[in-house]
PDB file of C-alpha atoms in Angstrom:
ATOM      1  CA  MET A 243      90.211 -27.893  51.256  1.00  0.00           C
ATOM      2  CA  ALA A 244      88.708 -27.650  54.708  1.00  0.00           C
ATOM      3  CA  ARG A 245      91.631 -25.565  55.891  1.00  0.00           C
ATOM      4  CA  TRP A 246      91.289 -23.250  52.873  1.00  0.00           C
ATOM      5  CA  ARG A 247      87.575 -22.825  53.515  1.00  0.00           C
ATOM      6  CA  THR A 248      88.339 -21.953  57.129  1.00  0.00           C
ATOM      7  CA  LYS A 249      90.716 -19.184  56.101  1.00  0.00           C
ATOM      8  CA  ARG A 250      88.271 -17.889  53.535  1.00  0.00           C
ATOM      9  CA  GLY A 251      85.489 -17.932  56.103  1.00  0.00           C
ATOM     10  CA  THR A 252      87.722 -16.051  58.519  1.00  0.00           C
ATOM     11  CA  ARG A 253      88.377 -13.448  55.847  1.00  0.00           C
ATOM     12  CA  HIS A 254      84.634 -13.011  55.304  1.00  0.00           C
ATOM     13  CA  LEU A 255      84.150 -12.537  59.032  1.00  0.00           C
ATOM     14  CA  LEU A 256      86.923  -9.945  59.233  1.00  0.00           C
ATOM     15  CA  TRP A 257      85.532  -7.670  56.491  1.00  0.00           C
ATOM     16  CA  PRO A 258      82.391  -6.533  58.406  1.00  0.00           C
ATOM     17  CA  SER A 259      84.505  -5.869  61.494  1.00  0.00           C
ATOM     18  CA  LEU A 260      86.959  -3.767  59.484  1.00  0.00           C
ATOM     19  CA  VAL A 261      84.138  -1.794  57.865  1.00  0.00           C
ATOM     20  CA  VAL A 262      82.573  -1.042  61.271  1.00  0.00           C
ATOM     21  CA  ALA A 263      85.954   0.005  62.682  1.00  0.00           C
ATOM     22  CA  VAL A 264      86.608   2.362  59.768  1.00  0.00           C
ATOM     23  CA  LEU A 265      83.140   3.925  60.089  1.00  0.00           C
ATOM     24  CA  LEU A 266      83.651   4.464  63.811  1.00  0.00           C
ATOM     25  CA  ILE A 267      87.017   6.161  63.227  1.00  0.00           C
ATOM     26  CA  VAL A 268      85.640   8.387  60.461  1.00  0.00           C
ATOM     27  CA  GLY A 269      82.595   9.234  62.554  1.00  0.00           C
ATOM     28  CA  PHE A 270      84.753  10.083  65.558  1.00  0.00           C
ATOM     29  CA  ARG A 271      87.012  12.319  63.481  1.00  0.00           C
ATOM     30  CA  PHE A 272      83.987  14.081  61.965  1.00  0.00           C
ATOM     31  CA  VAL A 273      82.503  14.855  65.388  1.00  0.00           C
ATOM     32  CA  GLU A 274      85.923  15.975  66.600  1.00  0.00           C
ATOM     33  CA  ARG A 275      86.285  18.368  63.662  1.00  0.00           C
ATOM     34  CA  VAL A 276      82.799  19.849  64.106  1.00  0.00           C
ATOM     35  CA  GLY A 277      83.632  20.479  67.731  1.00  0.00           C
ATOM     36  CA  HIS A 278      81.607  21.667  70.684  1.00  0.00           C
ATOM     37  CA  ASP A 279      81.760  25.286  69.510  1.00  0.00           C
ATOM     38  CA  GLN A 280      79.163  24.701  66.816  1.00  0.00           C
ATOM     39  CA  HIS A 281      76.320  24.440  69.351  1.00  0.00           C
ATOM     40  CA  PRO A 282      75.404  27.912  70.675  1.00  0.00           C
ATOM     41  CA  ASP A 283      72.625  26.624  72.939  1.00  0.00           C
ATOM     42  CA  ASP A 284      74.856  24.767  75.396  1.00  0.00           C
ATOM     43  CA  ARG A 285      73.429  24.625  78.901  1.00  0.00           C
ATOM     44  CA  PHE A 286      75.444  24.948  82.085  1.00  0.00           C
ATOM     45  CA  SER A 287      74.991  25.737  85.748  1.00  0.00           C
ATOM     46  CA  VAL A 288      76.708  28.643  87.510  1.00  0.00           C
ATOM     47  CA  ALA A 289      78.516  27.230  90.553  1.00  0.00           C
ATOM     48  CA  ARG A 290      80.317  30.344  91.792  1.00  0.00           C
ATOM     49  CA  VAL A 291      80.462  34.074  91.029  1.00  0.00           C
ATOM     50  CA  LEU A 292      83.981  35.535  90.987  1.00  0.00           C
ATOM     51  CA  ASP A 293      83.154  39.155  90.170  1.00  0.00           C
ATOM     52  CA  GLY A 294      80.611  41.150  88.193  1.00  0.00           C
ATOM     53  CA  ASP A 295      81.546  39.711  84.802  1.00  0.00           C
ATOM     54  CA  THR A 296      83.149  36.350  85.602  1.00  0.00           C
ATOM     55  CA  ALA A 297      81.661  33.141  86.963  1.00  0.00           C
ATOM     56  CA  GLU A 298      82.710  29.542  87.503  1.00  0.00           C
ATOM     57  CA  LEU A 299      80.557  26.860  85.925  1.00  0.00           C
ATOM     58  CA  THR A 300      79.817  23.398  87.228  1.00  0.00           C
ATOM     59  CA  GLY A 301      82.802  21.325  86.138  1.00  0.00           C
ATOM     60  CA  GLY A 302      85.360  24.085  86.766  1.00  0.00           C
ATOM     61  CA  ASP A 303      85.275  26.124  83.551  1.00  0.00           C
ATOM     62  CA  ARG A 304      85.299  29.890  83.994  1.00  0.00           C
ATOM     63  CA  LEU A 305      82.934  32.097  82.016  1.00  0.00           C
ATOM     64  CA  ARG A 306      83.798  35.675  81.050  1.00  0.00           C
ATOM     65  CA  LEU A 307      80.680  37.580  80.047  1.00  0.00           C
ATOM     66  CA  LEU A 308      81.129  38.984  76.558  1.00  0.00           C
ATOM     67  CA  GLY A 309      80.625  42.645  75.736  1.00  0.00           C
ATOM     68  CA  ILE A 310      80.737  44.029  79.282  1.00  0.00           C
ATOM     69  CA  ASP A 311      83.329  45.204  81.788  1.00  0.00           C
ATOM     70  CA  THR A 312      82.507  45.623  85.476  1.00  0.00           C
ATOM     71  CA  PRO A 313      84.589  47.408  88.158  1.00  0.00           C
ATOM     72  CA  GLU A 314      87.600  45.595  89.599  1.00  0.00           C
ATOM     73  CA  GLN A 315      88.002  44.647  93.269  1.00  0.00           C
ATOM     74  CA  GLY A 316      88.261  47.824  95.353  1.00  0.00           C
ATOM     75  CA  GLU A 317      86.599  50.062  92.750  1.00  0.00           C
ATOM     76  CA  PRO A 318      83.153  51.639  93.237  1.00  0.00           C
ATOM     77  CA  LEU A 319      80.208  49.305  92.506  1.00  0.00           C
ATOM     78  CA  HIS A 320      82.360  46.174  92.250  1.00  0.00           C
ATOM     79  CA  ASP A 321      80.422  44.495  95.048  1.00  0.00           C
ATOM     80  CA  GLU A 322      77.068  45.562  93.632  1.00  0.00           C
ATOM     81  CA  ALA A 323      77.913  44.137  90.187  1.00  0.00           C
ATOM     82  CA  LYS A 324      79.066  40.856  91.721  1.00  0.00           C
ATOM     83  CA  ALA A 325      75.932  40.640  93.868  1.00  0.00           C
ATOM     84  CA  LEU A 326      73.678  41.234  90.865  1.00  0.00           C
ATOM     85  CA  LEU A 327      75.349  38.493  88.827  1.00  0.00           C
ATOM     86  CA  ALA A 328      74.955  36.141  91.793  1.00  0.00           C
ATOM     87  CA  ARG A 329      71.279  37.019  92.202  1.00  0.00           C
ATOM     88  CA  LEU A 330      70.565  36.463  88.518  1.00  0.00           C
ATOM     89  CA  ALA A 331      72.607  33.334  87.859  1.00  0.00           C
ATOM     90  CA  LEU A 332      74.106  31.593  90.914  1.00  0.00           C
ATOM     91  CA  GLN A 333      73.113  27.914  91.176  1.00  0.00           C
ATOM     92  CA  LYS A 334      70.844  28.301  88.155  1.00  0.00           C
ATOM     93  CA  SER A 335      70.779  26.470  84.861  1.00  0.00           C
ATOM     94  CA  CYS A 336      71.825  28.814  82.089  1.00  0.00           C
ATOM     95  CA  ARG A 337      72.397  28.999  78.365  1.00  0.00           C
ATOM     96  CA  ILE A 338      75.503  30.432  76.756  1.00  0.00           C
ATOM     97  CA  SER A 339      75.637  31.938  73.281  1.00  0.00           C
ATOM     98  CA  TYR A 340      79.122  32.368  71.851  1.00  0.00           C
ATOM     99  CA  GLY A 341      80.798  35.083  69.801  1.00  0.00           C
ATOM    100  CA  ASP A 342      83.495  34.529  67.199  1.00  0.00           C
ATOM    101  CA  ALA A 343      85.841  32.843  69.673  1.00  0.00           C
ATOM    102  CA  ARG A 344      84.792  30.413  72.336  1.00  0.00           C
ATOM    103  CA  ARG A 345      87.720  30.995  74.739  1.00  0.00           C
ATOM    104  CA  ASP A 346      90.167  33.776  75.539  1.00  0.00           C
ATOM    105  CA  LYS A 347      93.936  33.454  76.014  1.00  0.00           C
ATOM    106  CA  TYR A 348      93.386  32.569  79.678  1.00  0.00           C
ATOM    107  CA  GLY A 349      91.217  29.578  78.755  1.00  0.00           C
ATOM    108  CA  ARG A 350      87.989  31.190  79.941  1.00  0.00           C
ATOM    109  CA  ILE A 351      84.759  30.575  78.044  1.00  0.00           C
ATOM    110  CA  LEU A 352      83.511  33.760  76.366  1.00  0.00           C
ATOM    111  CA  GLY A 353      79.770  34.128  76.009  1.00  0.00           C
ATOM    112  CA  TYR A 354      76.451  35.870  76.377  1.00  0.00           C
ATOM    113  CA  LEU A 355      74.684  34.423  79.413  1.00  0.00           C
ATOM    114  CA  TYR A 356      70.962  33.709  79.566  1.00  0.00           C
ATOM    115  CA  VAL A 357      68.979  32.465  82.551  1.00  0.00           C
ATOM    116  CA  ASP A 358      65.448  31.619  81.435  1.00  0.00           C
ATOM    117  CA  THR A 359      64.490  34.739  79.446  1.00  0.00           C
ATOM    118  CA  THR A 360      66.944  37.084  81.187  1.00  0.00           C
ATOM    119  CA  PHE A 361      69.921  38.283  79.145  1.00  0.00           C
ATOM    120  CA  VAL A 362      72.308  38.589  82.078  1.00  0.00           C
ATOM    121  CA  ASN A 363      74.979  40.680  80.314  1.00  0.00           C
ATOM    122  CA  ARG A 364      72.318  43.228  79.416  1.00  0.00           C
ATOM    123  CA  ALA A 365      70.815  43.294  82.922  1.00  0.00           C
ATOM    124  CA  ILE A 366      74.185  44.230  84.444  1.00  0.00           C
ATOM    125  CA  ILE A 367      74.680  47.016  81.895  1.00  0.00           C
ATOM    126  CA  ALA A 368      71.109  48.253  82.431  1.00  0.00           C
ATOM    127  CA  ALA A 369      71.699  48.508  86.187  1.00  0.00           C
ATOM    128  CA  GLY A 370      74.681  50.778  85.511  1.00  0.00           C
ATOM    129  CA  TYR A 371      77.199  48.290  86.926  1.00  0.00           C
ATOM    130  CA  ALA A 372      79.214  47.746  83.731  1.00  0.00           C
ATOM    131  CA  TYR A 373      80.392  49.425  80.558  1.00  0.00           C
ATOM    132  CA  VAL A 374      79.968  47.967  77.101  1.00  0.00           C
ATOM    133  CA  TYR A 375      83.362  46.439  76.259  1.00  0.00           C
ATOM    134  CA  LEU A 376      84.204  45.621  72.633  1.00  0.00           C
ATOM    135  CA  PHE A 377      87.198  44.478  70.622  1.00  0.00           C
ATOM    136  CA  ALA A 378      86.345  44.108  66.923  1.00  0.00           C
ATOM    137  CA  ASP A 379      84.370  46.278  64.504  1.00  0.00           C
ATOM    138  CA  ASN A 380      82.026  43.439  63.603  1.00  0.00           C
ATOM    139  CA  ASP A 381      80.890  43.300  67.252  1.00  0.00           C
ATOM    140  CA  LEU A 382      78.690  46.329  66.542  1.00  0.00           C
ATOM    141  CA  LYS A 383      76.708  44.278  64.027  1.00  0.00           C
ATOM    142  CA  ARG A 384      75.723  41.597  66.519  1.00  0.00           C
ATOM    143  CA  PRO A 385      72.154  41.851  67.897  1.00  0.00           C
ATOM    144  CA  GLU A 386      73.474  41.192  71.422  1.00  0.00           C
ATOM    145  CA  ILE A 387      75.769  44.221  71.217  1.00  0.00           C
ATOM    146  CA  LYS A 388      72.945  46.417  69.977  1.00  0.00           C
ATOM    147  CA  GLU A 389      70.945  45.367  73.039  1.00  0.00           C
ATOM    148  CA  LEU A 390      73.873  46.160  75.319  1.00  0.00           C
ATOM    149  CA  LEU A 391      74.383  49.592  73.768  1.00  0.00           C
ATOM    150  CA  ASP A 392      70.686  50.423  74.100  1.00  0.00           C
ATOM    151  CA  ALA A 393      70.798  49.396  77.764  1.00  0.00           C
ATOM    152  CA  GLN A 394      73.934  51.501  78.349  1.00  0.00           C
ATOM    153  CA  ARG A 395      72.392  54.599  76.770  1.00  0.00           C
ATOM    154  CA  SER A 396      69.345  54.176  78.997  1.00  0.00           C
ATOM    155  CA  ALA A 397      71.496  53.793  82.145  1.00  0.00           C
ATOM    156  CA  MET A 398      73.534  56.812  81.065  1.00  0.00           C
ATOM    157  CA  ALA A 399      70.438  58.982  80.573  1.00  0.00           C
ATOM    158  CA  ASP A 400      69.115  58.031  84.029  1.00  0.00           C
ATOM    159  CA  HIS A 401      72.533  58.399  85.749  1.00  0.00           C
ATOM    160  CA  ARG A 402      72.311  54.862  87.103  1.00  0.00           C
ATOM    161  CA  GLY A 403      75.255  53.203  88.813  1.00  0.00           C
ATOM    162  CA  LEU A 404      78.580  54.113  87.217  1.00  0.00           C
ATOM    163  CA  TRP A 405      76.913  56.951  85.333  1.00  0.00           C
ATOM    164  CA  GLY A 406      76.064  58.718  88.585  1.00  0.00           C
ATOM    165  CA  ILE A 407      79.679  58.902  89.822  1.00  0.00           C
ATOM    166  CA  PRO A 408      81.176  62.421  89.406  1.00  0.00           C
ATOM    167  CA  ARG A 409      84.347  62.482  87.270  1.00  0.00           C
ATOM    168  CA  GLU A 410      86.852  65.183  86.403  1.00  0.00           C
ATOM    169  CA  SER A 411      86.083  66.231  82.835  1.00  0.00           C
ATOM    170  CA  GLU A 412      88.463  67.037  79.976  1.00  0.00           C
ATOM    171  CA  ASN A 413      88.144  69.479  77.087  1.00  0.00           C
ATOM    172  CA  TYR A 414      88.127  66.473  74.790  1.00  0.00           C
ATOM    173  CA  TYR A 415      88.750  62.714  74.773  1.00  0.00           C
ATOM    174  CA  VAL A 416      90.760  60.558  72.379  1.00  0.00           C
ATOM    175  CA  ASN A 417      89.981  57.285  70.622  1.00  0.00           C
ATOM    176  CA  PRO A 418      92.824  55.757  68.539  1.00  0.00           C
ATOM    177  CA  VAL A 419      91.790  54.519  65.100  1.00  0.00           C
ATOM    178  CA  GLY A 420      90.924  50.805  65.234  1.00  0.00           C
ATOM    179  CA  SER A 421      90.431  50.819  69.011  1.00  0.00           C
ATOM    180  CA  PHE A 422      87.327  50.697  71.186  1.00  0.00           C
ATOM    181  CA  ARG A 423      88.960  52.513  74.116  1.00  0.00           C
ATOM    182  CA  LEU A 424      88.366  56.118  75.158  1.00  0.00           C
ATOM    183  CA  HIS A 425      91.317  57.994  76.696  1.00  0.00           C
ATOM    184  CA  ARG A 426      92.032  61.261  78.406  1.00  0.00           C
ATOM    185  CA  PRO A 427      94.309  63.366  76.171  1.00  0.00           C
ATOM    186  CA  ASN A 428      97.278  62.986  78.567  1.00  0.00           C
ATOM    187  CA  CYS A 429      96.978  59.192  78.912  1.00  0.00           C
ATOM    188  CA  PRO A 430     100.386  57.446  78.952  1.00  0.00           C
ATOM    189  CA  GLY A 431      99.036  54.969  76.422  1.00  0.00           C
ATOM    190  CA  LEU A 432      98.814  57.732  73.800  1.00  0.00           C
ATOM    191  CA  ARG A 433     102.488  58.801  73.844  1.00  0.00           C
ATOM    192  CA  SER A 434     103.305  57.141  70.527  1.00  0.00           C
ATOM    193  CA  LEU A 435     100.010  58.060  68.858  1.00  0.00           C
ATOM    194  CA  LYS A 436     100.513  59.937  65.585  1.00  0.00           C
ATOM    195  CA  GLU A 437      98.533  62.963  64.484  1.00  0.00           C
ATOM    196  CA  GLY A 438      95.509  62.006  62.420  1.00  0.00           C
ATOM    197  CA  ARG A 439      95.409  58.472  63.851  1.00  0.00           C
ATOM    198  CA  TYR A 440      92.695  59.188  66.377  1.00  0.00           C
ATOM    199  CA  HIS A 441      89.171  60.508  66.787  1.00  0.00           C
ATOM    200  CA  LYS A 442      88.229  63.293  69.194  1.00  0.00           C
ATOM    201  CA  TYR A 443      85.118  63.325  71.351  1.00  0.00           C
ATOM    202  CA  PHE A 444      84.154  66.472  73.199  1.00  0.00           C
ATOM    203  CA  SER A 445      82.419  64.653  76.043  1.00  0.00           C
ATOM    204  CA  ARG A 446      82.916  61.348  77.793  1.00  0.00           C
ATOM    205  CA  GLU A 447      79.291  60.403  77.201  1.00  0.00           C
ATOM    206  CA  GLU A 448      79.558  61.005  73.457  1.00  0.00           C
ATOM    207  CA  GLY A 449      82.388  58.495  73.137  1.00  0.00           C
ATOM    208  CA  LEU A 450      80.930  55.856  75.411  1.00  0.00           C
ATOM    209  CA  SER A 451      77.486  55.998  73.812  1.00  0.00           C
ATOM    210  CA  ALA A 452      79.184  55.138  70.507  1.00  0.00           C
ATOM    211  CA  GLY A 453      80.371  51.822  71.957  1.00  0.00           C
ATOM    212  CA  LEU A 454      83.750  52.823  73.370  1.00  0.00           C
ATOM    213  CA  SER A 455      84.805  51.876  76.893  1.00  0.00           C
ATOM    214  CA  PRO A 456      87.021  53.789  79.353  1.00  0.00           C
ATOM    215  CA  CYS A 457      90.775  53.160  79.267  1.00  0.00           C
ATOM    216  CA  ARG A 458      91.764  51.241  82.393  1.00  0.00           C
ATOM    217  CA  THR A 459      94.890  53.383  82.849  1.00  0.00           C
ATOM    218  CA  CYS A 460      93.636  56.977  82.636  1.00  0.00           C
ATOM    219  CA  LYS A 461      90.039  56.119  83.660  1.00  0.00           C
ATOM    220  CA  PRO A 462      88.112  58.903  81.833  1.00  0.00           C
TER     221      PRO A 462
END
């Protein structure tokens, strides 16, 4: 009898342990499923600035600023855009708000960057050091994108930064249906474009103020 009671007592002791283990596993799986992406107010620190729209965060992750595109290395105002991002964010604690996707195909974090009350993406656009850069139609409905477009229109009106650089004009510009890129009519990227599958804009400014960004090949 004593041996039977010992086994029974052991069984009673095991049940609480099993229950705790199951709860821990379920809890872990729940947190794993919710994921880090569900918290838009994540805070980071900018450790290094790589160019005008890309930074490295403490811990090694790279951040690509959403909704903007700054000049590449060797292009006009590249250095100024990079310097402005550094002045606004380098070695500072920041908050990142995410769009529909947290990372791009290169593994970079995609987000709107805030340092204290400064919306950094907007500040770079407002200085004339970047174009608004969009991918999906629903981007236009986001309040952040509306802010960026307002800042771009202001920079355009005042000829700040990129908007003060003289460019060879065309009789019209082309925007393929479903795209946010503005092209010169002879752009190589338009060779297979069918009639009726594009919009025409009769000035560069008209297209870009609507939320389009310049094609990186023909550079309108």
